[in-house]
mmCIF file of C-alpha atoms and ligand atoms in Angstrom:
data_model
loop_
_atom_site.group_PDB
_atom_site.id
_atom_site.type_symbol
_atom_site.label_atom_id
_atom_site.label_comp_id
_atom_site.label_asym_id
_atom_site.label_seq_id
_atom_site.Cartn_x
_atom_site.Cartn_y
_atom_site.Cartn_z
ATOM 1 C CA MET X 663 -0.117 -0.031 0.016
ATOM 2 C CA ILE X 664 1.484 3.529 -0.652
ATOM 3 C CA HIS X 665 -0.971 5.982 1.038
ATOM 4 C CA ASP X 666 -3.360 5.922 4.194
ATOM 5 C CA GLY X 667 -6.682 7.204 3.167
ATOM 6 C CA PRO X 668 -7.750 5.235 0.237
ATOM 7 C CA ALA X 669 -5.408 2.283 0.353
ATOM 8 C CA ILE X 670 -3.780 1.654 -3.244
ATOM 9 C CA HIS X 671 -2.210 -1.682 -4.050
ATOM 10 C CA GLU X 672 1.466 -0.980 -5.417
ATOM 11 C CA LYS X 673 0.556 -2.700 -8.839
ATOM 12 C CA ALA X 674 -2.566 -0.874 -9.386
ATOM 13 C CA ARG X 675 -2.218 2.052 -11.796
ATOM 14 C CA VAL X 676 -3.988 5.024 -10.501
ATOM 15 C CA ASP X 677 -3.981 8.743 -12.099
ATOM 16 C CA LEU X 678 -3.963 10.602 -8.618
ATOM 17 C CA ASP X 679 -3.330 13.761 -10.413
ATOM 18 C CA THR X 680 -6.768 13.740 -12.014
ATOM 19 C CA CYS X 681 -8.670 11.226 -9.941
ATOM 20 C CA ALA X 682 -10.747 11.640 -6.633
ATOM 21 C CA ILE X 683 -10.737 8.360 -4.486
ATOM 22 C CA GLY X 684 -12.648 8.604 -1.031
ATOM 23 C CA ASP X 685 -10.820 7.265 2.017
ATOM 24 C CA GLY X 686 -11.510 3.378 2.674
ATOM 25 C CA THR X 687 -11.484 2.633 -0.754
ATOM 26 C CA PHE X 688 -9.461 -0.147 -1.568
ATOM 27 C CA ILE X 689 -7.892 -0.544 -4.737
ATOM 28 C CA TRP X 690 -6.026 -4.145 -5.622
ATOM 29 C CA GLN X 691 -3.572 -4.977 -7.795
ATOM 30 C CA PHE X 692 -3.425 -4.141 -11.375
ATOM 31 C CA ALA X 693 -6.492 -2.660 -11.482
ATOM 32 C CA SER X 694 -6.767 1.259 -13.464
ATOM 33 C CA VAL X 695 -8.320 3.998 -12.044
ATOM 34 C CA ILE X 696 -7.719 7.067 -14.750
ATOM 35 C CA ARG X 697 -8.472 10.028 -16.651
ATOM 36 C CA GLY X 698 -10.431 11.945 -13.622
ATOM 37 C CA ALA X 699 -12.397 8.957 -12.408
ATOM 38 C CA LYS X 700 -14.462 9.732 -9.287
ATOM 39 C CA LEU X 701 -14.730 7.032 -6.486
ATOM 40 C CA GLY X 702 -16.956 7.589 -2.901
ATOM 41 C CA GLN X 703 -15.961 6.365 0.258
ATOM 42 C CA ARG X 704 -15.251 2.865 1.004
ATOM 43 C CA CYS X 705 -15.317 1.181 -2.238
ATOM 44 C CA THR X 706 -13.673 -1.787 -3.500
ATOM 45 C CA ILE X 707 -12.161 -1.992 -6.821
ATOM 46 C CA ALA X 708 -10.412 -5.925 -7.358
ATOM 47 C CA ALA X 709 -8.244 -6.593 -9.487
ATOM 48 C CA ASN X 710 -7.328 -6.209 -13.316
ATOM 49 C CA ALA X 711 -10.761 -4.107 -13.195
ATOM 50 C CA ILE X 712 -10.883 -0.760 -14.949
ATOM 51 C CA VAL X 713 -12.403 2.340 -14.026
ATOM 52 C CA ASP X 714 -11.526 4.996 -16.513
ATOM 53 C CA GLY X 715 -13.388 8.676 -16.101
ATOM 54 C CA ALA X 716 -16.499 7.213 -14.334
ATOM 55 C CA GLU X 717 -18.000 8.358 -11.272
ATOM 56 C CA LEU X 718 -19.126 5.859 -8.220
ATOM 57 C CA GLY X 719 -20.478 6.782 -4.981
ATOM 58 C CA ASP X 720 -19.699 5.509 -1.856
ATOM 59 C CA SER X 721 -19.517 1.775 -0.497
ATOM 60 C CA CYS X 722 -19.835 0.329 -4.399
ATOM 61 C CA LEU X 723 -17.646 -2.962 -5.157
ATOM 62 C CA VAL X 724 -16.413 -3.303 -8.663
ATOM 63 C CA GLY X 725 -15.476 -7.207 -9.195
ATOM 64 C CA HIS X 726 -12.263 -8.358 -10.719
ATOM 65 C CA ALA X 727 -11.719 -7.746 -14.517
ATOM 66 C CA ALA X 728 -15.049 -5.753 -14.524
ATOM 67 C CA SER X 729 -14.581 -2.362 -17.002
ATOM 68 C CA ILE X 730 -16.396 0.873 -16.574
ATOM 69 C CA HIS X 731 -15.482 3.768 -19.038
ATOM 70 C CA PRO X 732 -16.499 7.881 -19.270
ATOM 71 C CA GLY X 733 -19.964 8.688 -19.084
ATOM 72 C CA THR X 734 -20.956 6.059 -16.430
ATOM 73 C CA LEU X 735 -22.832 7.547 -13.677
ATOM 74 C CA ILE X 736 -22.879 4.921 -10.539
ATOM 75 C CA GLY X 737 -24.571 5.920 -7.082
ATOM 76 C CA GLU X 738 -23.448 4.373 -3.746
ATOM 77 C CA ASP X 739 -23.610 0.769 -2.737
ATOM 78 C CA VAL X 740 -23.966 -0.527 -6.655
ATOM 79 C CA PHE X 741 -22.304 -3.753 -6.888
ATOM 80 C CA ILE X 742 -20.367 -4.098 -10.434
ATOM 81 C CA GLY X 743 -20.173 -8.128 -10.755
ATOM 82 C CA PRO X 744 -16.557 -9.773 -11.768
ATOM 83 C CA GLY X 745 -16.075 -9.018 -15.990
ATOM 84 C CA ALA X 746 -19.351 -6.841 -16.532
ATOM 85 C CA ILE X 747 -18.772 -4.045 -18.774
ATOM 86 C CA ILE X 748 -20.095 -1.149 -18.860
ATOM 87 C CA CYS X 749 -20.528 0.519 -22.057
ATOM 88 C CA ASN X 750 -20.140 3.929 -24.171
ATOM 89 C CA ASP X 751 -19.834 3.975 -27.526
ATOM 90 C CA MET X 752 -22.812 2.215 -29.382
ATOM 91 C CA TRP X 753 -21.166 2.404 -32.832
ATOM 92 C CA PRO X 754 -17.362 1.915 -32.249
ATOM 93 C CA ARG X 755 -14.909 2.794 -34.237
ATOM 94 C CA THR X 756 -10.743 2.995 -34.102
ATOM 95 C CA SER X 757 -11.648 6.418 -35.116
ATOM 96 C CA LYS X 758 -12.881 8.654 -32.052
ATOM 97 C CA GLU X 759 -14.334 11.517 -34.092
ATOM 98 C CA GLY X 760 -17.299 12.707 -33.227
ATOM 99 C CA PHE X 761 -17.046 10.703 -29.971
ATOM 100 C CA GLU X 762 -16.077 13.304 -26.908
ATOM 101 C CA ALA X 763 -15.148 11.158 -24.115
ATOM 102 C CA ASP X 764 -14.215 13.989 -22.097
ATOM 103 C CA GLN X 765 -18.091 15.715 -22.598
ATOM 104 C CA LEU X 766 -19.454 12.199 -21.162
ATOM 105 C CA GLY X 767 -19.234 13.500 -17.606
ATOM 106 C CA SER X 768 -22.274 15.990 -18.061
ATOM 107 C CA ARG X 769 -24.268 13.847 -20.500
ATOM 108 C CA PRO X 770 -24.150 10.143 -18.583
ATOM 109 C CA THR X 771 -24.401 7.428 -21.301
ATOM 110 C CA VAL X 772 -25.224 4.569 -18.718
ATOM 111 C CA LYS X 773 -26.543 5.461 -14.893
ATOM 112 C CA ILE X 774 -26.413 3.126 -12.413
ATOM 113 C CA ASP X 775 -28.517 4.145 -9.276
ATOM 114 C CA ASN X 776 -28.289 3.203 -5.408
ATOM 115 C CA GLY X 777 -28.155 -0.222 -4.286
ATOM 116 C CA ALA X 778 -28.031 -1.454 -7.888
ATOM 117 C CA SER X 779 -26.550 -4.587 -9.035
ATOM 118 C CA ILE X 780 -25.175 -5.536 -12.403
ATOM 119 C CA CYS X 781 -23.960 -9.348 -12.124
ATOM 120 C CA ALA X 782 -20.998 -11.368 -13.355
ATOM 121 C CA GLY X 783 -19.970 -10.743 -17.250
ATOM 122 C CA ALA X 784 -23.139 -8.728 -17.778
ATOM 123 C CA ILE X 785 -22.552 -6.282 -20.788
ATOM 124 C CA VAL X 786 -24.847 -2.999 -20.406
ATOM 125 C CA LEU X 787 -24.756 -1.134 -23.675
ATOM 126 C CA PRO X 788 -25.240 2.731 -23.755
ATOM 127 C CA GLY X 789 -27.979 4.892 -23.021
ATOM 128 C CA VAL X 790 -29.389 2.552 -20.362
ATOM 129 C CA THR X 791 -30.348 3.290 -17.079
ATOM 130 C CA ILE X 792 -30.511 0.690 -14.021
ATOM 131 C CA GLY X 793 -32.969 2.036 -11.410
ATOM 132 C CA MET X 794 -32.505 1.864 -7.579
ATOM 133 C CA ASP X 795 -32.206 -1.629 -6.259
ATOM 134 C CA ALA X 796 -32.715 -2.967 -9.457
ATOM 135 C CA MET X 797 -30.693 -5.875 -10.495
ATOM 136 C CA VAL X 798 -29.121 -7.529 -14.172
ATOM 137 C CA ALA X 799 -28.696 -11.435 -14.001
ATOM 138 C CA ALA X 800 -24.920 -12.627 -14.988
ATOM 139 C CA GLY X 801 -24.228 -12.926 -18.781
ATOM 140 C CA VAL X 802 -27.133 -10.798 -19.990
ATOM 141 C CA VAL X 803 -26.639 -8.057 -22.447
ATOM 142 C CA CYS X 804 -28.756 -5.062 -20.753
ATOM 143 C CA ASP X 805 -30.038 -3.251 -23.986
ATOM 144 C CA ARG X 806 -33.095 -1.156 -22.232
ATOM 145 C CA SER X 807 -33.410 0.437 -18.711
ATOM 146 C CA VAL X 808 -34.353 -1.702 -15.463
ATOM 147 C CA PRO X 809 -36.857 0.174 -13.372
ATOM 148 C CA PRO X 810 -35.835 0.424 -9.616
ATOM 149 C CA GLY X 811 -36.892 -2.191 -8.116
ATOM 150 C CA HIS X 812 -37.236 -4.957 -11.143
ATOM 151 C CA ILE X 813 -35.027 -7.677 -12.620
ATOM 152 C CA MET X 814 -33.484 -8.220 -15.843
ATOM 153 C CA ARG X 815 -33.411 -12.015 -16.165
ATOM 154 C CA ARG X 816 -31.250 -14.211 -18.142
ATOM 155 C CA ASP X 817 -33.915 -14.210 -20.908
ATOM 156 C CA GLY X 818 -33.850 -10.320 -20.979
ATOM 157 C CA SER X 819 -37.245 -10.148 -19.432
ATOM 158 C CA VAL X 820 -37.975 -7.612 -16.830
ATOM 159 C CA GLU X 821 -39.939 -7.802 -13.355
ATOM 160 C CA PRO X 822 -40.541 -6.744 -10.421
ATOM 161 C CA MET X 823 -37.451 -8.102 -7.831
ATOM 162 C CA PRO X 824 -39.348 -11.049 -6.149
ATOM 163 C CA ALA X 825 -40.421 -9.746 -2.456
ATOM 164 C CA ASP X 826 -38.312 -11.605 -0.793
ATOM 165 C CA GLY X 827 -35.250 -10.655 -3.051
ATOM 166 C CA GLY X 828 -35.272 -14.361 -4.175
ATOM 167 C CA ILE X 829 -33.209 -15.289 -1.513
ATOM 168 C CA PRO X 830 -35.011 -17.386 0.922
ATOM 169 C CA ARG X 831 -36.199 -19.880 -1.722
ATOM 170 C CA ARG X 832 -33.037 -20.491 -2.706
ATOM 171 C CA MET X 833 -29.820 -20.830 -0.817
ATOM 172 C CA ARG X 834 -27.889 -17.669 -1.748
ATOM 173 C CA TRP X 835 -24.692 -19.197 -2.574
ATOM 174 C CA ALA X 836 -26.076 -22.095 -4.356
ATOM 175 C CA PRO X 837 -29.502 -22.887 -6.606
HETATM 176 C C1 COA E 1652 -30.301 -12.867 -11.100
HETATM 177 C C2 COA E 1652 -30.506 -14.182 -10.505
HETATM 178 C C3 COA E 1652 -30.117 -14.086 -9.226
HETATM 179 C C4 COA E 1652 -31.632 -14.859 -10.680
HETATM 180 O O1 COA E 1652 -31.529 -16.161 -10.386
HETATM 181 P P1 COA E 1652 -32.858 -17.125 -10.598
HETATM 182 O O2 COA E 1652 -34.055 -16.344 -9.967
HETATM 183 O O3 COA E 1652 -32.650 -18.965 -10.366
HETATM 184 O O4 COA E 1652 -32.808 -16.875 -12.064
HETATM 185 P P2 COA E 1652 -34.284 -17.124 -13.195
HETATM 186 O O5 COA E 1652 -34.950 -18.039 -12.522
HETATM 187 O O6 COA E 1652 -34.427 -16.402 -14.041
HETATM 188 O O7 COA E 1652 -33.454 -18.814 -14.135
HETATM 189 C C5 COA E 1652 -33.545 -20.188 -13.292
HETATM 190 C C6 COA E 1652 -32.824 -21.108 -14.203
HETATM 191 O O8 COA E 1652 -31.783 -20.322 -15.088
HETATM 192 C C7 COA E 1652 -30.478 -20.543 -14.171
HETATM 193 N N1 COA E 1652 -29.704 -19.404 -14.427
HETATM 194 C C8 COA E 1652 -29.817 -18.595 -13.231
HETATM 195 N N2 COA E 1652 -29.155 -17.415 -13.455
HETATM 196 C C9 COA E 1652 -28.812 -17.782 -14.713
HETATM 197 C C10 COA E 1652 -27.964 -16.548 -15.229
HETATM 198 N N3 COA E 1652 -27.296 -15.405 -15.237
HETATM 199 N N4 COA E 1652 -27.683 -17.365 -16.875
HETATM 200 C C11 COA E 1652 -27.809 -18.200 -17.496
HETATM 201 N N5 COA E 1652 -28.642 -18.894 -16.177
HETATM 202 C C12 COA E 1652 -29.111 -18.793 -15.002
HETATM 203 C C13 COA E 1652 -30.874 -21.521 -12.660
HETATM 204 O O9 COA E 1652 -29.675 -22.577 -12.722
HETATM 205 C C14 COA E 1652 -32.087 -22.146 -13.426
HETATM 206 O O10 COA E 1652 -31.933 -23.285 -14.088
HETATM 207 P P3 COA E 1652 -32.857 -24.354 -13.962
HETATM 208 O O11 COA E 1652 -34.581 -24.223 -14.699
HETATM 209 O O12 COA E 1652 -32.270 -25.340 -15.107
HETATM 210 O O13 COA E 1652 -32.911 -24.778 -12.878
HETATM 211 C C15 COA E 1652 -29.188 -14.961 -11.367
HETATM 212 O O14 COA E 1652 -29.874 -14.997 -12.642
HETATM 213 C C16 COA E 1652 -27.842 -14.426 -11.240
HETATM 214 O O15 COA E 1652 -27.596 -13.436 -12.151
HETATM 215 N N6 COA E 1652 -27.245 -14.104 -10.309
HETATM 216 C C17 COA E 1652 -25.850 -13.252 -10.238
HETATM 217 C C18 COA E 1652 -24.895 -14.480 -9.939
HETATM 218 C C19 COA E 1652 -23.156 -13.282 -9.763
HETATM 219 O O16 COA E 1652 -23.050 -13.068 -10.721
HETATM 220 N N7 COA E 1652 -22.880 -13.313 -8.587
HETATM 221 C C20 COA E 1652 -21.854 -12.395 -8.624
HETATM 222 C C21 COA E 1652 -20.389 -12.894 -9.042
HETATM 223 S S1 COA E 1652 -20.138 -14.270 -7.546
#
């Protein structure tokens, strides 16, 4: 670790001159926090994750190898699963003509509200809002907004979260 407030692994790449990182936030080995990213307090950015120019509130957990890019606005207590990808360019080309990444902060392409979970390996496409406490299932390509308290399931269907959060009817750690 190289300093006290946030805990940054010595093998992480963190642009401390452009990024803001809250106290109690952990950034693990080979993670990148770059290009003006803002992290709240008590977040965890796991190994190999990349937070590029995005803004995250307090107490977020970003799983290993997740990637989050400019134009992503994330609230508090949000879970981004391992390998999840939050996209910001619907028609990507190697040329960045007409794509002003530095303007995306004021015009978020993806918004993920407090308490939401993006499960492992999900891909969230540009233009989507994930509402408060909503959930996107593992491996889903999320191409539309999910209202607060709703779940996008493996088949892309969207419905209210089970009242019990789905947990008591199955063990949390196994089907
Ligand atoms: C959101 C979630 C909890 C919903 O689970 P669920 O209520 O069991 O899902 P559904 O009712 O839609 O589907 C049930 C069936 O699909 C399977 N299934 C559940 N989620 C699946 C997914 N994301 N992709 C493919 N299959 C899935 C179940 O095993 C079950 O199969 P069966 O009918 O053959 O028994 C689950 O889809 C999920 O994504 N969990 C998150 C896991 C994760 O990413 N954890 C963080 C890293 S450890």
